[in-house]
């Protein structure tokens, strides 16, 4: 896994330390599988909004400015990032098989007495 910010993980699952204000693309790839990119964005955390509003009462404008500048009110979304990679091609084992025959509806047979 690699990110648009230059961070990499040789294996998954893994954890990355990313600045709260940083938005990035997480790219997942493996030989024989279709690559997948996920945009990780920031949003105001539920507790971040309450803390930011609390600064009006306690910290005033200075506290609000510090939280906004440091990204203390933000969280990454999605977090965690989860992907499933799809195989690029069907394996040789299944390519050699004949396709399943299409069959008509099942007919019920009355039991013999």
XYZ file of C-alpha atoms in Angstrom:
113
model
C 0.000 0.000 0.000
C 1.238 3.491 -0.783
C -0.199 6.947 -0.316
C -0.090 10.076 -2.445
C 1.921 11.663 0.394
C 4.747 9.149 -0.073
C 4.037 6.831 2.887
C 4.155 3.081 2.206
C 3.321 -0.211 3.902
C 4.981 -3.395 2.657
C 2.159 -5.583 4.027
C -1.399 -5.087 5.187
C -2.986 -4.534 7.595
C -0.862 -1.596 8.705
C -1.166 1.707 10.545
C 0.142 5.041 9.266
C 0.737 8.256 11.195
C -0.752 11.057 9.087
C -1.260 14.723 9.945
C -4.921 15.344 10.845
C -5.239 18.023 8.188
C -3.766 15.859 5.405
C -6.063 14.453 2.740
C -4.528 11.743 0.564
C -5.128 8.831 -1.790
C -4.348 5.329 -0.525
C -3.351 3.036 -3.424
C -3.489 -0.735 -3.064
C -1.917 -3.109 -5.587
C -0.789 -6.691 -5.850
C 0.490 -8.624 -8.844
C -2.367 -10.425 -10.577
C -5.032 -8.183 -9.044
C -6.762 -5.000 -10.134
C -5.364 -1.955 -8.291
C -7.683 0.146 -6.172
C -7.402 3.769 -4.978
C -9.305 5.215 -2.011
C -9.540 8.962 -1.304
C -9.093 9.637 2.416
C -10.542 13.005 3.359
C -10.924 15.011 6.537
C -14.102 16.013 8.294
C -14.975 17.655 11.588
C -15.008 14.983 14.290
C -18.129 14.705 16.421
C -16.185 15.580 19.572
C -14.136 18.142 17.656
C -17.141 20.359 17.004
C -18.099 20.324 20.689
C -14.534 21.134 21.730
C -14.322 23.888 19.159
C -17.570 25.410 20.467
C -16.310 25.022 24.055
C -13.384 27.268 23.177
C -15.824 30.149 22.868
C -16.588 29.809 26.575
C -13.158 28.863 27.936
C -10.355 29.473 25.437
C -11.864 32.263 23.427
C -10.567 33.203 20.014
C -7.027 32.008 20.809
C -8.233 28.469 21.644
C -10.355 28.346 18.503
C -7.391 29.467 16.403
C -5.077 26.841 17.884
C -7.591 24.032 17.234
C -8.202 25.197 13.671
C -4.476 25.529 12.936
C -3.496 22.132 14.377
C -6.452 20.233 12.916
C -7.496 19.089 16.401
C -11.155 19.193 15.339
C -10.618 16.929 12.302
C -10.632 13.185 11.686
C -9.901 11.092 8.586
C -12.713 9.411 6.668
C -12.898 6.532 5.880
C -10.955 5.271 8.857
C -10.021 2.464 8.695
C -9.670 2.032 4.929
C -10.769 -1.441 3.824
C -10.458 -2.801 0.275
C -10.804 -6.135 -1.494
C -8.724 -6.593 -4.624
C -10.304 -8.450 -7.555
C -8.265 -10.920 -9.642
C -7.320 -9.630 -13.117
C -8.032 -12.906 -14.924
C -9.651 -16.227 -14.287
C -7.114 -18.926 -13.396
C -6.117 -21.583 -15.965
C -7.919 -24.213 -13.902
C -11.269 -22.574 -14.602
C -10.502 -21.381 -18.170
C -10.233 -24.997 -19.380
C -13.706 -25.866 -18.099
C -16.682 -25.840 -20.410
C -19.358 -23.304 -19.515
C -22.286 -24.670 -17.559
C -25.205 -25.763 -19.713
C -28.355 -23.722 -19.457
C -31.154 -25.969 -18.315
C -34.865 -25.426 -18.476
C -37.255 -25.429 -15.548
C -37.410 -28.487 -13.311
C -40.430 -30.688 -14.035
C -42.178 -32.301 -11.117
C -42.880 -35.967 -11.498
C -45.847 -37.503 -9.697
C -44.825 -40.367 -7.417
C -45.739 -43.836 -8.714
C -48.205 -45.840 -6.695
